[in-house]
Amino acid sequence: MNRKLTFTLVSLTGAAALAGCATLEEEAVDATSDTYNAMLTGANVVGGGGDPDGSARAEISVSDGFGQVCWEIKDVVGIDAPTSAHIHYGRAGTNGPPVFTLARSNEGNWQGCRDAREWTQNRLQGNPAEFYVQVHNAAYPNGAIRGQLAD
Protein backbone atom coordinates (compact mmCIF):
# COMPACT_ATOMS: atom_id res chain seq x y z
CA MET A 1 0.00 0.00 0.00
CA ASN A 2 1.46 3.37 -0.87
CA ARG A 3 1.97 6.09 1.72
CA LYS A 4 -0.67 8.44 0.35
CA LEU A 5 -3.38 5.76 0.50
CA THR A 6 -2.27 4.69 3.99
CA PHE A 7 -2.36 8.31 5.20
CA THR A 8 -5.83 8.80 3.70
CA LEU A 9 -7.19 5.65 5.35
CA VAL A 10 -5.70 6.57 8.73
CA SER A 11 -7.10 10.13 8.44
CA LEU A 12 -10.58 8.89 7.55
CA THR A 13 -10.55 6.37 10.40
CA GLY A 14 -9.48 9.09 12.85
CA ALA A 15 -12.15 11.49 11.61
CA ALA A 16 -14.84 8.82 11.91
CA ALA A 17 -13.69 8.02 15.45
CA LEU A 18 -13.81 11.68 16.49
CA ALA A 19 -17.25 12.14 14.96
CA GLY A 20 -18.50 9.22 17.04
CA CYS A 21 -17.02 10.46 20.34
CA ALA A 22 -20.17 12.26 21.46
CA THR A 23 -22.28 9.25 20.58
CA LEU A 24 -19.90 6.89 22.38
CA GLU A 25 -19.87 9.17 25.42
CA GLU A 26 -23.68 9.27 25.48
CA GLU A 27 -23.86 5.47 25.11
CA ALA A 28 -21.35 4.96 27.94
CA VAL A 29 -23.27 7.27 30.26
CA ASP A 30 -26.60 5.66 29.31
CA ALA A 31 -25.20 2.20 30.10
CA THR A 32 -23.92 3.21 33.55
CA SER A 33 -26.55 5.67 34.70
CA ASP A 34 -29.96 6.34 36.10
CA THR A 35 -32.37 7.53 33.41
CA TYR A 36 -35.40 9.73 34.02
CA ASN A 37 -38.16 10.62 31.57
CA ALA A 38 -40.70 13.40 31.23
CA MET A 39 -43.64 14.05 28.95
CA LEU A 40 -43.67 17.77 28.25
CA THR A 41 -46.90 19.63 27.43
CA GLY A 42 -48.09 23.21 27.47
CA ALA A 43 -50.76 22.29 30.03
CA ASN A 44 -48.01 21.36 32.53
CA VAL A 45 -46.60 24.90 32.58
CA VAL A 46 -47.58 26.41 35.94
CA GLY A 47 -49.84 29.44 35.66
CA GLY A 48 -51.42 28.27 32.40
CA GLY A 49 -48.87 30.14 30.33
CA GLY A 50 -47.67 27.27 28.13
CA ASP A 51 -48.38 26.57 24.48
CA PRO A 52 -51.61 24.50 24.45
CA ASP A 53 -50.56 22.74 21.23
CA GLY A 54 -47.04 21.80 22.31
CA SER A 55 -45.54 18.52 23.41
CA ALA A 56 -42.23 16.66 23.56
CA ARG A 57 -40.43 13.90 25.41
CA ALA A 58 -37.30 14.38 27.51
CA GLU A 59 -34.78 11.79 28.64
CA ILE A 60 -32.21 12.71 31.28
CA SER A 61 -29.40 10.27 32.21
CA VAL A 62 -27.21 10.83 35.25
CA SER A 63 -23.95 8.93 35.76
CA ASP A 64 -22.03 9.24 39.00
CA GLY A 65 -19.16 7.20 37.60
CA PHE A 66 -18.61 9.60 34.72
CA GLY A 67 -19.89 12.71 36.54
CA GLN A 68 -22.06 13.40 33.50
CA VAL A 69 -25.61 14.40 32.74
CA CYS A 70 -26.84 13.50 29.25
CA TRP A 71 -30.10 14.71 27.79
CA GLU A 72 -32.29 14.38 24.77
CA ILE A 73 -35.47 16.30 24.04
CA LYS A 74 -37.27 14.65 21.16
CA ASP A 75 -40.55 14.56 19.28
CA VAL A 76 -41.03 18.32 19.77
CA VAL A 77 -44.29 19.32 18.08
CA GLY A 78 -46.76 22.19 18.15
CA ILE A 79 -44.41 24.95 19.34
CA ASP A 80 -42.22 27.57 17.72
CA ALA A 81 -38.48 26.90 17.64
CA PRO A 82 -37.10 26.40 21.16
CA THR A 83 -34.66 29.07 22.35
CA SER A 84 -33.60 27.37 25.59
CA ALA A 85 -34.27 24.38 27.81
CA HIS A 86 -33.47 23.67 31.45
CA ILE A 87 -33.92 21.28 34.30
CA HIS A 88 -35.68 23.26 37.05
CA TYR A 89 -36.01 22.49 40.74
CA GLY A 90 -39.69 22.26 41.72
CA ARG A 91 -42.42 19.75 42.35
CA ALA A 92 -45.48 19.43 40.10
CA GLY A 93 -47.66 22.54 40.33
CA THR A 94 -44.85 24.83 41.48
CA ASN A 95 -42.31 26.95 39.66
CA GLY A 96 -38.67 26.73 40.56
CA PRO A 97 -35.29 28.03 39.47
CA PRO A 98 -33.34 26.50 36.60
CA VAL A 99 -30.53 24.33 37.97
CA PHE A 100 -29.08 22.80 34.81
CA THR A 101 -29.02 24.16 31.26
CA LEU A 102 -29.75 21.76 28.41
CA ALA A 103 -27.88 22.92 25.32
CA ARG A 104 -28.47 22.32 21.65
CA SER A 105 -25.94 20.10 19.87
CA ASN A 106 -23.86 21.25 16.90
CA GLU A 107 -26.37 19.44 14.69
CA GLY A 108 -29.21 21.55 16.12
CA ASN A 109 -30.78 18.77 18.21
CA TRP A 110 -31.52 19.23 21.90
CA GLN A 111 -29.17 16.52 23.10
CA GLY A 112 -25.75 16.19 24.60
CA CYS A 113 -23.70 15.47 27.71
CA ARG A 114 -22.00 17.77 30.17
CA ASP A 115 -19.88 17.42 33.29
CA ALA A 116 -22.09 17.87 36.30
CA ARG A 117 -20.20 16.35 39.22
CA GLU A 118 -21.17 19.03 41.71
CA TRP A 119 -24.79 19.23 40.59
CA THR A 120 -25.52 15.50 40.46
CA GLN A 121 -24.35 14.64 43.95
CA ASN A 122 -27.54 13.10 45.31
CA ARG A 123 -29.74 15.93 44.05
CA LEU A 124 -31.58 14.39 41.12
CA GLN A 125 -30.90 10.74 41.79
CA GLY A 126 -33.58 9.34 44.03
CA ASN A 127 -35.59 12.57 43.85
CA PRO A 128 -36.66 12.95 40.20
CA ALA A 129 -40.17 14.19 41.11
CA GLU A 130 -38.57 17.32 42.60
CA PHE A 131 -37.31 18.36 39.15
CA TYR A 132 -38.87 19.22 35.81
CA VAL A 133 -37.73 19.93 32.26
CA GLN A 134 -38.99 23.12 30.67
CA VAL A 135 -38.53 24.31 27.10
CA HIS A 136 -38.77 28.03 26.30
CA ASN A 137 -39.25 29.90 23.02
CA ALA A 138 -39.83 33.46 21.84
CA ALA A 139 -43.62 33.15 22.01
CA TYR A 140 -43.50 31.59 25.50
CA PRO A 141 -40.35 32.90 27.23
CA ASN A 142 -41.59 31.71 30.65
CA GLY A 143 -42.11 28.19 29.34
CA ALA A 144 -43.75 26.69 26.28
CA ILE A 145 -43.82 23.08 27.52
CA ARG A 146 -42.94 21.35 30.77
CA GLY A 147 -42.80 17.89 32.30
CA GLN A 148 -41.88 16.42 35.69
CA LEU A 149 -39.10 13.87 35.73
CA ALA A 150 -39.94 10.31 36.73
CA ASP A 151 -38.07 7.00 36.99
CSV table of C-alpha atoms in Angstrom, one decimal:
chain,number,residue,atom,x,y,z
A,1,MET,CA,0.0,0.0,0.0
A,2,ASN,CA,1.5,3.4,-0.9
A,3,ARG,CA,2.0,6.1,1.7
A,4,LYS,CA,-0.7,8.4,0.3
A,5,LEU,CA,-3.4,5.8,0.5
A,6,THR,CA,-2.3,4.7,4.0
A,7,PHE,CA,-2.4,8.3,5.2
A,8,THR,CA,-5.8,8.8,3.7
A,9,LEU,CA,-7.2,5.6,5.3
A,10,VAL,CA,-5.7,6.6,8.7
A,11,SER,CA,-7.1,10.1,8.4
A,12,LEU,CA,-10.6,8.9,7.6
A,13,THR,CA,-10.6,6.4,10.4
A,14,GLY,CA,-9.5,9.1,12.8
A,15,ALA,CA,-12.2,11.5,11.6
A,16,ALA,CA,-14.8,8.8,11.9
A,17,ALA,CA,-13.7,8.0,15.4
A,18,LEU,CA,-13.8,11.7,16.5
A,19,ALA,CA,-17.3,12.1,15.0
A,20,GLY,CA,-18.5,9.2,17.0
A,21,CYS,CA,-17.0,10.5,20.3
A,22,ALA,CA,-20.2,12.3,21.5
A,23,THR,CA,-22.3,9.3,20.6
A,24,LEU,CA,-19.9,6.9,22.4
A,25,GLU,CA,-19.9,9.2,25.4
A,26,GLU,CA,-23.7,9.3,25.5
A,27,GLU,CA,-23.9,5.5,25.1
A,28,ALA,CA,-21.3,5.0,27.9
A,29,VAL,CA,-23.3,7.3,30.3
A,30,ASP,CA,-26.6,5.7,29.3
A,31,ALA,CA,-25.2,2.2,30.1
A,32,THR,CA,-23.9,3.2,33.5
A,33,SER,CA,-26.5,5.7,34.7
A,34,ASP,CA,-30.0,6.3,36.1
A,35,THR,CA,-32.4,7.5,33.4
A,36,TYR,CA,-35.4,9.7,34.0
A,37,ASN,CA,-38.2,10.6,31.6
A,38,ALA,CA,-40.7,13.4,31.2
A,39,MET,CA,-43.6,14.0,29.0
A,40,LEU,CA,-43.7,17.8,28.2
A,41,THR,CA,-46.9,19.6,27.4
A,42,GLY,CA,-48.1,23.2,27.5
A,43,ALA,CA,-50.8,22.3,30.0
A,44,ASN,CA,-48.0,21.4,32.5
A,45,VAL,CA,-46.6,24.9,32.6
A,46,VAL,CA,-47.6,26.4,35.9
A,47,GLY,CA,-49.8,29.4,35.7
A,48,GLY,CA,-51.4,28.3,32.4
A,49,GLY,CA,-48.9,30.1,30.3
A,50,GLY,CA,-47.7,27.3,28.1
A,51,ASP,CA,-48.4,26.6,24.5
A,52,PRO,CA,-51.6,24.5,24.4
A,53,ASP,CA,-50.6,22.7,21.2
A,54,GLY,CA,-47.0,21.8,22.3
A,55,SER,CA,-45.5,18.5,23.4
A,56,ALA,CA,-42.2,16.7,23.6
A,57,ARG,CA,-40.4,13.9,25.4
A,58,ALA,CA,-37.3,14.4,27.5
A,59,GLU,CA,-34.8,11.8,28.6
A,60,ILE,CA,-32.2,12.7,31.3
A,61,SER,CA,-29.4,10.3,32.2
A,62,VAL,CA,-27.2,10.8,35.2
A,63,SER,CA,-24.0,8.9,35.8
A,64,ASP,CA,-22.0,9.2,39.0
A,65,GLY,CA,-19.2,7.2,37.6
A,66,PHE,CA,-18.6,9.6,34.7
A,67,GLY,CA,-19.9,12.7,36.5
A,68,GLN,CA,-22.1,13.4,33.5
A,69,VAL,CA,-25.6,14.4,32.7
A,70,CYS,CA,-26.8,13.5,29.3
A,71,TRP,CA,-30.1,14.7,27.8
A,72,GLU,CA,-32.3,14.4,24.8
A,73,ILE,CA,-35.5,16.3,24.0
A,74,LYS,CA,-37.3,14.6,21.2
A,75,ASP,CA,-40.6,14.6,19.3
A,76,VAL,CA,-41.0,18.3,19.8
A,77,VAL,CA,-44.3,19.3,18.1
A,78,GLY,CA,-46.8,22.2,18.1
A,79,ILE,CA,-44.4,24.9,19.3
A,80,ASP,CA,-42.2,27.6,17.7
A,81,ALA,CA,-38.5,26.9,17.6
A,82,PRO,CA,-37.1,26.4,21.2
A,83,THR,CA,-34.7,29.1,22.4
A,84,SER,CA,-33.6,27.4,25.6
A,85,ALA,CA,-34.3,24.4,27.8
A,86,HIS,CA,-33.5,23.7,31.4
A,87,ILE,CA,-33.9,21.3,34.3
A,88,HIS,CA,-35.7,23.3,37.0
A,89,TYR,CA,-36.0,22.5,40.7
A,90,GLY,CA,-39.7,22.3,41.7
A,91,ARG,CA,-42.4,19.8,42.4
A,92,ALA,CA,-45.5,19.4,40.1
A,93,GLY,CA,-47.7,22.5,40.3
A,94,THR,CA,-44.9,24.8,41.5
A,95,ASN,CA,-42.3,27.0,39.7
A,96,GLY,CA,-38.7,26.7,40.6
A,97,PRO,CA,-35.3,28.0,39.5
A,98,PRO,CA,-33.3,26.5,36.6
A,99,VAL,CA,-30.5,24.3,38.0
A,100,PHE,CA,-29.1,22.8,34.8
A,101,THR,CA,-29.0,24.2,31.3
A,102,LEU,CA,-29.7,21.8,28.4
A,103,ALA,CA,-27.9,22.9,25.3
A,104,ARG,CA,-28.5,22.3,21.7
A,105,SER,CA,-25.9,20.1,19.9
A,106,ASN,CA,-23.9,21.2,16.9
A,107,GLU,CA,-26.4,19.4,14.7
A,108,GLY,CA,-29.2,21.5,16.1
A,109,ASN,CA,-30.8,18.8,18.2
A,110,TRP,CA,-31.5,19.2,21.9
A,111,GLN,CA,-29.2,16.5,23.1
A,112,GLY,CA,-25.7,16.2,24.6
A,113,CYS,CA,-23.7,15.5,27.7
A,114,ARG,CA,-22.0,17.8,30.2
A,115,ASP,CA,-19.9,17.4,33.3
A,116,ALA,CA,-22.1,17.9,36.3
A,117,ARG,CA,-20.2,16.3,39.2
A,118,GLU,CA,-21.2,19.0,41.7
A,119,TRP,CA,-24.8,19.2,40.6
A,120,THR,CA,-25.5,15.5,40.5
A,121,GLN,CA,-24.3,14.6,44.0
A,122,ASN,CA,-27.5,13.1,45.3
A,123,ARG,CA,-29.7,15.9,44.0
A,124,LEU,CA,-31.6,14.4,41.1
A,125,GLN,CA,-30.9,10.7,41.8
A,126,GLY,CA,-33.6,9.3,44.0
A,127,ASN,CA,-35.6,12.6,43.8
A,128,PRO,CA,-36.7,12.9,40.2
A,129,ALA,CA,-40.2,14.2,41.1
A,130,GLU,CA,-38.6,17.3,42.6
A,131,PHE,CA,-37.3,18.4,39.1
A,132,TYR,CA,-38.9,19.2,35.8
A,133,VAL,CA,-37.7,19.9,32.3
A,134,GLN,CA,-39.0,23.1,30.7
A,135,VAL,CA,-38.5,24.3,27.1
A,136,HIS,CA,-38.8,28.0,26.3
A,137,ASN,CA,-39.3,29.9,23.0
A,138,ALA,CA,-39.8,33.5,21.8
A,139,ALA,CA,-43.6,33.1,22.0
A,140,TYR,CA,-43.5,31.6,25.5
A,141,PRO,CA,-40.3,32.9,27.2
A,142,ASN,CA,-41.6,31.7,30.6
A,143,GLY,CA,-42.1,28.2,29.3
A,144,ALA,CA,-43.8,26.7,26.3
A,145,ILE,CA,-43.8,23.1,27.5
A,146,ARG,CA,-42.9,21.4,30.8
A,147,GLY,CA,-42.8,17.9,32.3
A,148,GLN,CA,-41.9,16.4,35.7
A,149,LEU,CA,-39.1,13.9,35.7
A,150,ALA,CA,-39.9,10.3,36.7
A,151,ASP,CA,-38.1,7.0,37.0
